[in-house]
Amino acid sequence: MKKILILPGDGIGQEVTNECLKVINFFKKNHKIEHSEDLFGGASIDANGEPLTRDVLDKALEADAVLLGAVGGPKWENLEHNLKPEKGLLTLRKELEAYANLRPGKVFPALIDASTLKKNIVEGTDIFVVRELTGGIYFGEPRYIKKIGEKRVGSNNLIYNEDEIARVARKAFDIARLRNNKVTSLDKANVLEVMQLWRDVVSEIHQNEYKDVELEHLYIDNAAMQVIKRPSTFDVILAGNLFGDIISDEIAELTGSLGMLPSASIGDKHGIYEPVHGSAPDIAGQNIANPIAAILSLGMLFKYSLDLPEVHDLIEKSVSLTLDSGFRTKDIGTENTLTCSEMGDEILKNIDKLS
Ligand code: NAD
């Protein structure tokens, strides 16, 4: 039996994970899966005084995968750093040793006009960013702003050891094998020693273990141009924490709306799946949020944590068909828009029809 822990969190997190629950219940008929639900983020602060309790963390460690909604909101914004909802998110990622962040950027044909790029350029774009999540410049020590002599000086360190590079590279190659068999690795090896090591290790892993996968190296500055010039030629993009953070947002912009973007953070044992968007306090409680990002995140959960790629494909096809039929939520359309729960129902109807 595979266990899914759902942590809806705050704001629209509850609304979009409710739609995921409909999909989980559908697949329970034919697959050995069970789910439980718990408090997280602001909802957990209100009930328990902290964003992630030990009990919920233990349940997450026991589960095969965790599905998150979103956390945060004005109510908790002024709490001290350690008690904020976002702290729960960071602790969860750290404790579950989720060192690779996965962000697909797929252009659905029905929404092609939402992209800022011309249709003929963006058509067929299906990029998958694998970003190193627990190392690099965001974590390098020492880090400070201090006075040296008369001037304030700020410093951070970009450090990677070869094991950190190797494990995320393997994830990228493994994922490429499940997709179109190509990895583009981003670095700045022409200027930074640590990035030369990045390039060397990625090349070694490729040479020794993944010769069947095509490998391309690009400098990050060139990559920032190429993903806009020829987005449809990329498959998996592998990058360190900083470059991956930036390039994944650039790619997100190609695809249109925030309400459409799924993501995952995975390690060797655990996976956390969540829409890229936040808790959207401005529309929370109105049943108008777009549940597609969350439902696509659930699709990724089936593929990468439950080893059910066929369920992932079915969910993605059903979302595509729903959009092709003209159904939209308010963030991606203006006419005859559906509520959050109606969109979930339409996607579910198509899952049923296509399965
Ligand atoms: P946001 O992503 O919540 O919202 C940005 C804008 O996009 C809003 O106008 C919102 O209405 C819209 N939007 C977002 N998701 C949507 C959806 N599914 N359907 C329709 N419209 C959608 O970002 P924000 O407003 O900067 O942050 C709000 C709160 O969420 C803050 O407390 C922030 O810290 C938190 N946050 C949490 C996460 C997370 O849980 N991973 C990520 C980002 C922000």
Coordinates of C-alpha atoms and ligand atoms in Angstrom, one line a residue:
M1 CA 0.0 0.0 0.0
K2 CA 1.4 3.4 -1.0
K3 CA 0.8 6.3 1.4
I4 CA 0.1 9.9 0.4
L5 CA 0.1 12.6 3.1
I6 CA -1.8 15.7 2.1
L7 CA -0.9 19.0 3.8
P8 CA -3.4 21.6 2.3
G9 CA -1.9 24.5 4.3
D10 CA -3.5 27.9 4.0
G11 CA -5.6 30.1 1.7
I12 CA -6.3 28.4 -1.6
G13 CA -4.1 25.5 -0.6
Q14 CA -7.2 23.9 0.9
E15 CA -9.3 24.5 -2.2
V16 CA -6.8 23.2 -4.7
T17 CA -5.9 20.1 -2.7
N18 CA -9.6 19.3 -2.4
E19 CA -9.7 18.9 -6.2
C20 CA -6.6 16.6 -6.0
L21 CA -8.4 14.5 -3.5
K22 CA -11.1 13.8 -6.1
V23 CA -8.4 12.5 -8.4
I24 CA -6.7 10.4 -5.7
N25 CA -10.1 8.8 -4.8
F26 CA -10.6 7.9 -8.5
F27 CA -7.3 6.1 -8.7
K28 CA -7.9 4.3 -5.4
K29 CA -10.3 2.0 -7.3
N30 CA -7.5 0.4 -9.3
H31 CA -4.3 1.1 -7.3
K32 CA -3.2 0.3 -3.8
I33 CA -3.0 3.9 -2.4
E34 CA -4.2 5.4 0.8
H35 CA -4.1 9.0 2.0
S36 CA -4.3 11.0 5.2
E37 CA -4.5 14.8 5.7
D38 CA -2.9 17.0 8.3
L39 CA -2.4 20.6 9.4
F40 CA 0.6 22.6 8.1
G41 CA 1.7 26.2 7.9
G42 CA -0.5 28.9 9.3
A43 CA -3.3 26.4 10.0
S44 CA -0.9 24.4 12.2
I45 CA 0.3 27.6 13.9
D46 CA -3.3 28.4 14.9
A47 CA -4.0 24.9 16.2
N48 CA -0.6 23.9 17.6
G49 CA 1.6 27.1 17.9
E50 CA 4.1 25.9 15.3
P51 CA 4.0 25.5 11.4
L52 CA 5.2 21.8 11.4
T53 CA 4.7 19.6 14.4
R54 CA 6.9 16.6 15.2
D55 CA 3.9 14.4 14.7
V56 CA 3.2 15.7 11.2
L57 CA 6.9 15.5 10.3
D58 CA 7.0 11.8 11.4
K59 CA 3.9 11.1 9.2
A60 CA 5.7 12.8 6.3
L61 CA 8.8 10.7 6.9
E62 CA 6.7 7.6 6.9
A63 CA 4.7 8.5 3.8
D64 CA 5.7 7.5 0.2
A65 CA 5.0 11.1 -0.9
V66 CA 3.7 14.4 0.4
L67 CA 1.3 16.6 -1.5
L68 CA 1.3 20.3 -0.3
G69 CA -1.2 23.0 -1.1
A70 CA 0.4 26.4 -0.1
V71 CA 1.3 28.2 3.1
G72 CA 1.3 31.7 4.4
G73 CA -0.9 34.7 4.5
P74 CA -1.1 38.2 6.2
K75 CA -2.3 36.7 9.5
W76 CA 1.1 35.1 10.2
E77 CA 3.4 37.6 8.4
N78 CA 4.6 39.4 11.5
L79 CA 5.5 36.3 13.5
E80 CA 9.2 35.9 14.3
H81 CA 11.1 34.1 11.5
N82 CA 11.2 30.7 13.2
L83 CA 7.4 30.6 13.7
K84 CA 6.4 31.7 10.2
P85 CA 4.5 29.2 8.0
E86 CA 7.3 29.3 5.4
K87 CA 9.7 27.9 8.1
G88 CA 7.6 24.7 8.1
L89 CA 8.2 24.4 4.4
L90 CA 12.0 24.8 4.7
T91 CA 12.1 22.3 7.6
L92 CA 10.1 19.8 5.7
R93 CA 12.4 20.0 2.7
K94 CA 15.5 19.7 4.8
E95 CA 14.2 16.8 7.0
L96 CA 13.0 14.8 3.9
E97 CA 16.4 15.4 2.3
A98 CA 14.8 16.8 -0.8
Y99 CA 17.9 17.9 -2.7
A100 CA 16.5 18.1 -6.2
N101 CA 13.7 20.6 -7.2
L102 CA 11.8 19.6 -10.3
R103 CA 9.9 22.3 -12.3
P104 CA 8.2 21.4 -15.6
G105 CA 7.5 24.2 -18.0
K106 CA 5.1 22.8 -20.6
V107 CA 3.1 24.9 -23.0
F108 CA -0.4 23.6 -23.4
P109 CA -1.6 24.2 -27.0
A110 CA -4.9 25.7 -25.9
L111 CA -3.1 28.3 -23.8
I112 CA -0.4 29.2 -26.3
D113 CA -1.6 32.7 -26.7
A114 CA -1.0 33.4 -23.0
S115 CA 2.8 33.2 -23.6
T116 CA 4.8 36.4 -24.0
L117 CA 6.6 34.7 -26.9
K118 CA 5.4 34.3 -30.5
K119 CA 3.3 31.2 -31.1
N120 CA 5.8 29.7 -33.6
I121 CA 8.7 30.0 -31.1
V122 CA 6.9 28.6 -28.1
E123 CA 4.9 25.8 -29.8
G124 CA 5.9 22.4 -28.5
T125 CA 7.9 23.7 -25.5
D126 CA 8.2 21.0 -22.8
I127 CA 11.1 21.8 -20.6
F128 CA 11.9 20.1 -17.3
V129 CA 14.2 22.0 -14.9
V130 CA 16.2 19.9 -12.3
R131 CA 17.6 22.4 -9.8
E132 CA 20.0 21.5 -7.0
L133 CA 18.1 22.6 -3.8
T134 CA 20.1 22.1 -0.7
G135 CA 23.6 23.4 -1.5
G136 CA 25.4 26.1 -3.4
I137 CA 25.5 29.8 -2.7
Y138 CA 22.2 29.8 -0.6
F139 CA 23.9 27.7 2.0
G140 CA 27.7 28.4 1.7
E141 CA 29.5 29.4 4.9
P142 CA 30.7 31.9 6.1
R143 CA 27.9 34.3 5.1
Y144 CA 27.8 37.9 6.5
I145 CA 27.4 41.6 6.1
K146 CA 30.0 43.2 8.4
K147 CA 32.2 46.2 8.7
I148 CA 35.7 45.7 7.4
G149 CA 37.7 48.9 8.1
E150 CA 35.4 51.8 7.2
K151 CA 33.2 49.8 4.7
R152 CA 30.3 47.4 5.0
V153 CA 31.1 44.1 3.2
G154 CA 28.7 41.4 2.2
S155 CA 29.8 37.9 1.4
N156 CA 28.3 34.5 0.4
N157 CA 30.1 31.4 -0.8
L158 CA 29.3 29.2 -3.8
I159 CA 30.5 25.8 -2.7
Y160 CA 29.7 22.3 -4.1
N161 CA 31.4 19.1 -3.4
E162 CA 31.5 16.4 -6.1
D163 CA 28.9 14.2 -4.3
E164 CA 26.3 17.0 -4.2
I165 CA 26.8 17.5 -8.0
A166 CA 26.8 13.8 -8.8
R167 CA 23.5 13.0 -7.0
V168 CA 21.5 15.7 -8.7
A169 CA 23.1 15.0 -12.1
R170 CA 21.9 11.4 -11.7
K171 CA 18.4 12.6 -11.0
A172 CA 18.5 14.7 -14.2
F173 CA 19.8 11.8 -16.3
D174 CA 17.2 9.4 -14.8
I175 CA 14.4 11.9 -15.6
A176 CA 15.7 12.4 -19.1
R177 CA 15.4 8.7 -19.7
L178 CA 11.8 8.9 -18.8
R179 CA 11.3 11.8 -21.2
N180 CA 13.2 12.7 -24.4
N181 CA 16.7 11.6 -23.4
K182 CA 18.5 14.9 -23.4
V183 CA 20.1 16.9 -20.6
T184 CA 21.4 20.5 -20.9
S185 CA 23.7 21.3 -17.9
L186 CA 24.1 25.0 -17.0
D187 CA 27.2 26.5 -15.4
K188 CA 29.7 29.3 -15.6
A189 CA 32.8 27.2 -16.0
N190 CA 34.6 29.9 -18.0
V191 CA 34.8 32.1 -14.9
L192 CA 34.2 30.1 -11.7
E193 CA 36.3 27.1 -10.5
V194 CA 33.3 25.6 -8.6
M195 CA 31.5 25.6 -12.0
Q196 CA 34.4 23.9 -13.7
L197 CA 34.0 21.1 -11.1
W198 CA 30.2 21.1 -11.9
R199 CA 30.9 20.6 -15.6
D200 CA 33.6 17.9 -14.9
V201 CA 31.5 15.9 -12.6
V202 CA 28.4 16.1 -14.8
S203 CA 30.5 14.9 -17.8
E204 CA 32.0 12.0 -15.8
I205 CA 28.6 10.8 -14.6
H206 CA 27.4 11.0 -18.2
Q207 CA 30.4 9.2 -19.6
N208 CA 30.4 6.4 -17.0
E209 CA 26.7 5.8 -16.4
Y210 CA 24.4 7.6 -18.9
K211 CA 26.1 7.4 -22.4
D212 CA 22.7 6.8 -24.0
V213 CA 21.5 10.2 -22.9
E214 CA 22.4 13.3 -25.0
L215 CA 24.4 15.9 -22.9
E216 CA 24.8 19.5 -23.8
H217 CA 26.7 22.1 -21.6
L218 CA 25.7 25.8 -21.7
Y219 CA 27.0 28.8 -19.9
I220 CA 24.1 30.3 -17.9
D221 CA 24.2 33.7 -19.7
N222 CA 23.9 31.9 -23.1
A223 CA 21.2 29.6 -21.7
A224 CA 19.1 32.6 -20.6
M225 CA 19.0 33.7 -24.2
Q226 CA 18.6 30.2 -25.8
V227 CA 15.6 29.2 -23.7
I228 CA 13.8 32.3 -25.2
K229 CA 15.2 31.8 -28.7
R230 CA 14.6 28.1 -29.1
P231 CA 12.5 26.8 -26.1
S232 CA 11.2 23.8 -27.9
T233 CA 14.7 22.3 -28.4
F234 CA 15.2 21.7 -24.6
D235 CA 14.3 18.6 -22.7
V236 CA 15.8 18.4 -19.1
I237 CA 17.8 21.4 -17.9
L238 CA 20.2 20.7 -15.0
A239 CA 21.4 23.6 -12.8
G240 CA 22.8 24.5 -9.4
N241 CA 20.6 26.3 -6.8
L242 CA 21.1 29.9 -7.9
F243 CA 21.0 29.4 -11.7
G244 CA 18.2 26.9 -11.4
D245 CA 16.1 29.4 -9.3
I246 CA 16.4 32.0 -12.0
I247 CA 16.1 29.9 -15.1
S248 CA 13.0 28.1 -13.8
D249 CA 11.1 31.4 -13.3
E250 CA 12.2 32.5 -16.8
I251 CA 10.8 29.3 -18.2
A252 CA 7.6 29.6 -16.1
E253 CA 6.9 32.9 -17.9
L254 CA 7.0 31.1 -21.3
T255 CA 4.1 29.0 -20.3
G256 CA 1.6 31.6 -19.1
S257 CA -0.2 31.4 -15.7
L258 CA 1.1 30.7 -12.2
G259 CA -2.0 28.6 -11.6
M260 CA -0.7 26.1 -14.2
L261 CA 2.7 25.4 -12.8
P262 CA 3.5 22.2 -10.8
S263 CA 6.7 21.4 -8.9
A264 CA 8.4 18.7 -6.8
S265 CA 11.3 18.5 -4.4
I266 CA 12.7 15.0 -4.2
G267 CA 15.6 13.1 -2.7
D268 CA 16.6 9.5 -2.6
K269 CA 13.7 8.4 -0.4
H270 CA 11.1 11.1 -0.2
G271 CA 9.2 13.4 -2.5
I272 CA 7.2 16.6 -1.8
Y273 CA 4.9 17.8 -4.5
E274 CA 3.3 21.3 -4.6
P275 CA 2.0 23.9 -7.0
V276 CA 4.5 26.8 -7.6
H277 CA 2.0 29.4 -6.5
G278 CA 1.4 30.6 -3.0
S279 CA -1.8 30.8 -0.8
A280 CA -3.2 33.7 -2.8
P281 CA -5.0 35.4 0.1
D282 CA -6.6 37.9 -2.4
I283 CA -8.8 35.1 -3.8
A284 CA -8.9 32.6 -1.0
G285 CA -12.3 31.3 0.1
Q286 CA -14.0 32.3 -3.2
N287 CA -13.7 29.0 -5.0
I288 CA -12.2 30.6 -8.0
A289 CA -8.6 29.4 -7.8
N290 CA -7.1 27.4 -10.6
P291 CA -6.6 23.8 -9.3
I292 CA -4.5 22.7 -12.4
A293 CA -1.0 23.4 -10.9
A294 CA -2.0 21.3 -7.9
I295 CA -3.5 18.5 -10.0
L296 CA -0.4 18.4 -12.3
S297 CA 1.8 18.3 -9.1
L298 CA -0.2 15.2 -8.1
G299 CA 0.5 13.8 -11.6
M300 CA 4.2 14.2 -10.9
L301 CA 3.7 12.5 -7.5
F302 CA 2.3 9.4 -9.3
K303 CA 5.2 9.3 -11.7
Y304 CA 8.2 10.1 -9.5
S305 CA 7.2 8.7 -6.1
L306 CA 4.7 6.0 -6.8
D307 CA 6.2 4.7 -10.0
L308 CA 3.0 5.0 -11.9
P309 CA 4.0 7.0 -15.1
E310 CA 0.8 5.9 -16.9
V311 CA -1.3 7.7 -14.2
H312 CA 0.8 10.9 -14.7
D313 CA 0.3 10.8 -18.5
L314 CA -3.4 10.2 -18.1
I315 CA -3.7 13.2 -15.7
E316 CA -1.7 15.5 -18.1
K317 CA -3.8 14.4 -21.1
S318 CA -7.0 15.0 -19.2
V319 CA -5.9 18.6 -18.3
S320 CA -5.0 19.2 -21.9
L321 CA -8.3 17.9 -23.1
T322 CA -10.2 20.0 -20.6
L323 CA -8.4 23.1 -21.8
D324 CA -8.9 22.1 -25.5
S325 CA -12.6 21.9 -24.8
G326 CA -12.5 25.6 -23.8
F327 CA -12.9 25.3 -20.1
R328 CA -11.0 28.0 -18.1
T329 CA -10.7 29.3 -14.6
K330 CA -10.7 33.1 -14.1
D331 CA -6.9 33.5 -14.1
I332 CA -6.6 32.0 -17.6
G333 CA -9.8 33.0 -19.3
T334 CA -12.5 35.6 -19.4
E335 CA -15.6 33.9 -20.8
N336 CA -17.8 31.2 -19.2
T337 CA -15.2 30.6 -16.5
L338 CA -15.5 27.7 -14.1
T339 CA -15.1 27.7 -10.3
C340 CA -12.2 25.7 -8.8
S341 CA -14.4 22.7 -8.0
E342 CA -16.1 22.8 -11.4
M343 CA -12.6 22.7 -13.0
G344 CA -11.7 19.7 -10.8
D345 CA -14.9 18.0 -11.9
E346 CA -14.3 18.6 -15.6
I347 CA -10.7 17.2 -15.3
L348 CA -12.0 14.2 -13.4
K349 CA -14.7 13.5 -16.1
N350 CA -11.9 13.5 -18.7
I351 CA -9.7 11.2 -16.6
D352 CA -12.6 8.8 -16.4
K353 CA -13.3 9.1 -20.2
L354 CA -9.6 8.5 -21.2
S355 CA -8.9 5.7 -18.7
Ligands
NAD1 P1 0.7 33.9 -4.7 O1 1.3 32.9 -5.6 O2 -0.1 33.4 -3.6 O3 -0.3 34.9 -5.6 C1 0.2 35.8 -6.6 C2 -1.0 36.2 -7.5 O4 -1.3 35.0 -8.3 C3 -2.2 36.5 -6.8 O5 -2.9 37.6 -7.4 C4 -3.1 35.3 -6.8 O6 -4.5 35.5 -6.7 C5 -2.7 34.7 -8.1 N1 -2.7 33.2 -8.1 C6 -1.8 32.4 -7.4 N2 -2.2 31.1 -7.6 C7 -3.4 31.1 -8.3 C8 -4.2 30.1 -8.7 N3 -4.0 28.8 -8.4 N4 -5.3 30.4 -9.4 C9 -5.6 31.7 -9.7 N5 -4.8 32.7 -9.3 C10 -3.7 32.4 -8.6 O7 1.9 34.9 -4.2 P2 1.9 36.0 -3.1 O8 0.6 36.8 -3.2 O9 3.2 36.7 -3.3 O10 1.9 35.3 -1.7 C11 0.8 35.0 -0.9 C12 1.3 34.2 0.3 O11 1.7 32.9 -0.2 C13 2.4 34.8 1.1 O12 2.2 34.6 2.4 C14 3.6 34.0 0.6 O13 4.7 34.0 1.5 C15 3.0 32.6 0.3 N6 3.8 31.8 -0.7 C16 3.8 30.5 -0.4 C17 4.4 29.6 -1.3 C18 4.4 28.1 -1.0 O14 3.6 27.7 -0.2 N7 5.2 27.4 -1.6 C19 4.9 30.1 -2.5 C20 4.8 31.5 -2.8 C21 4.2 32.3 -1.8

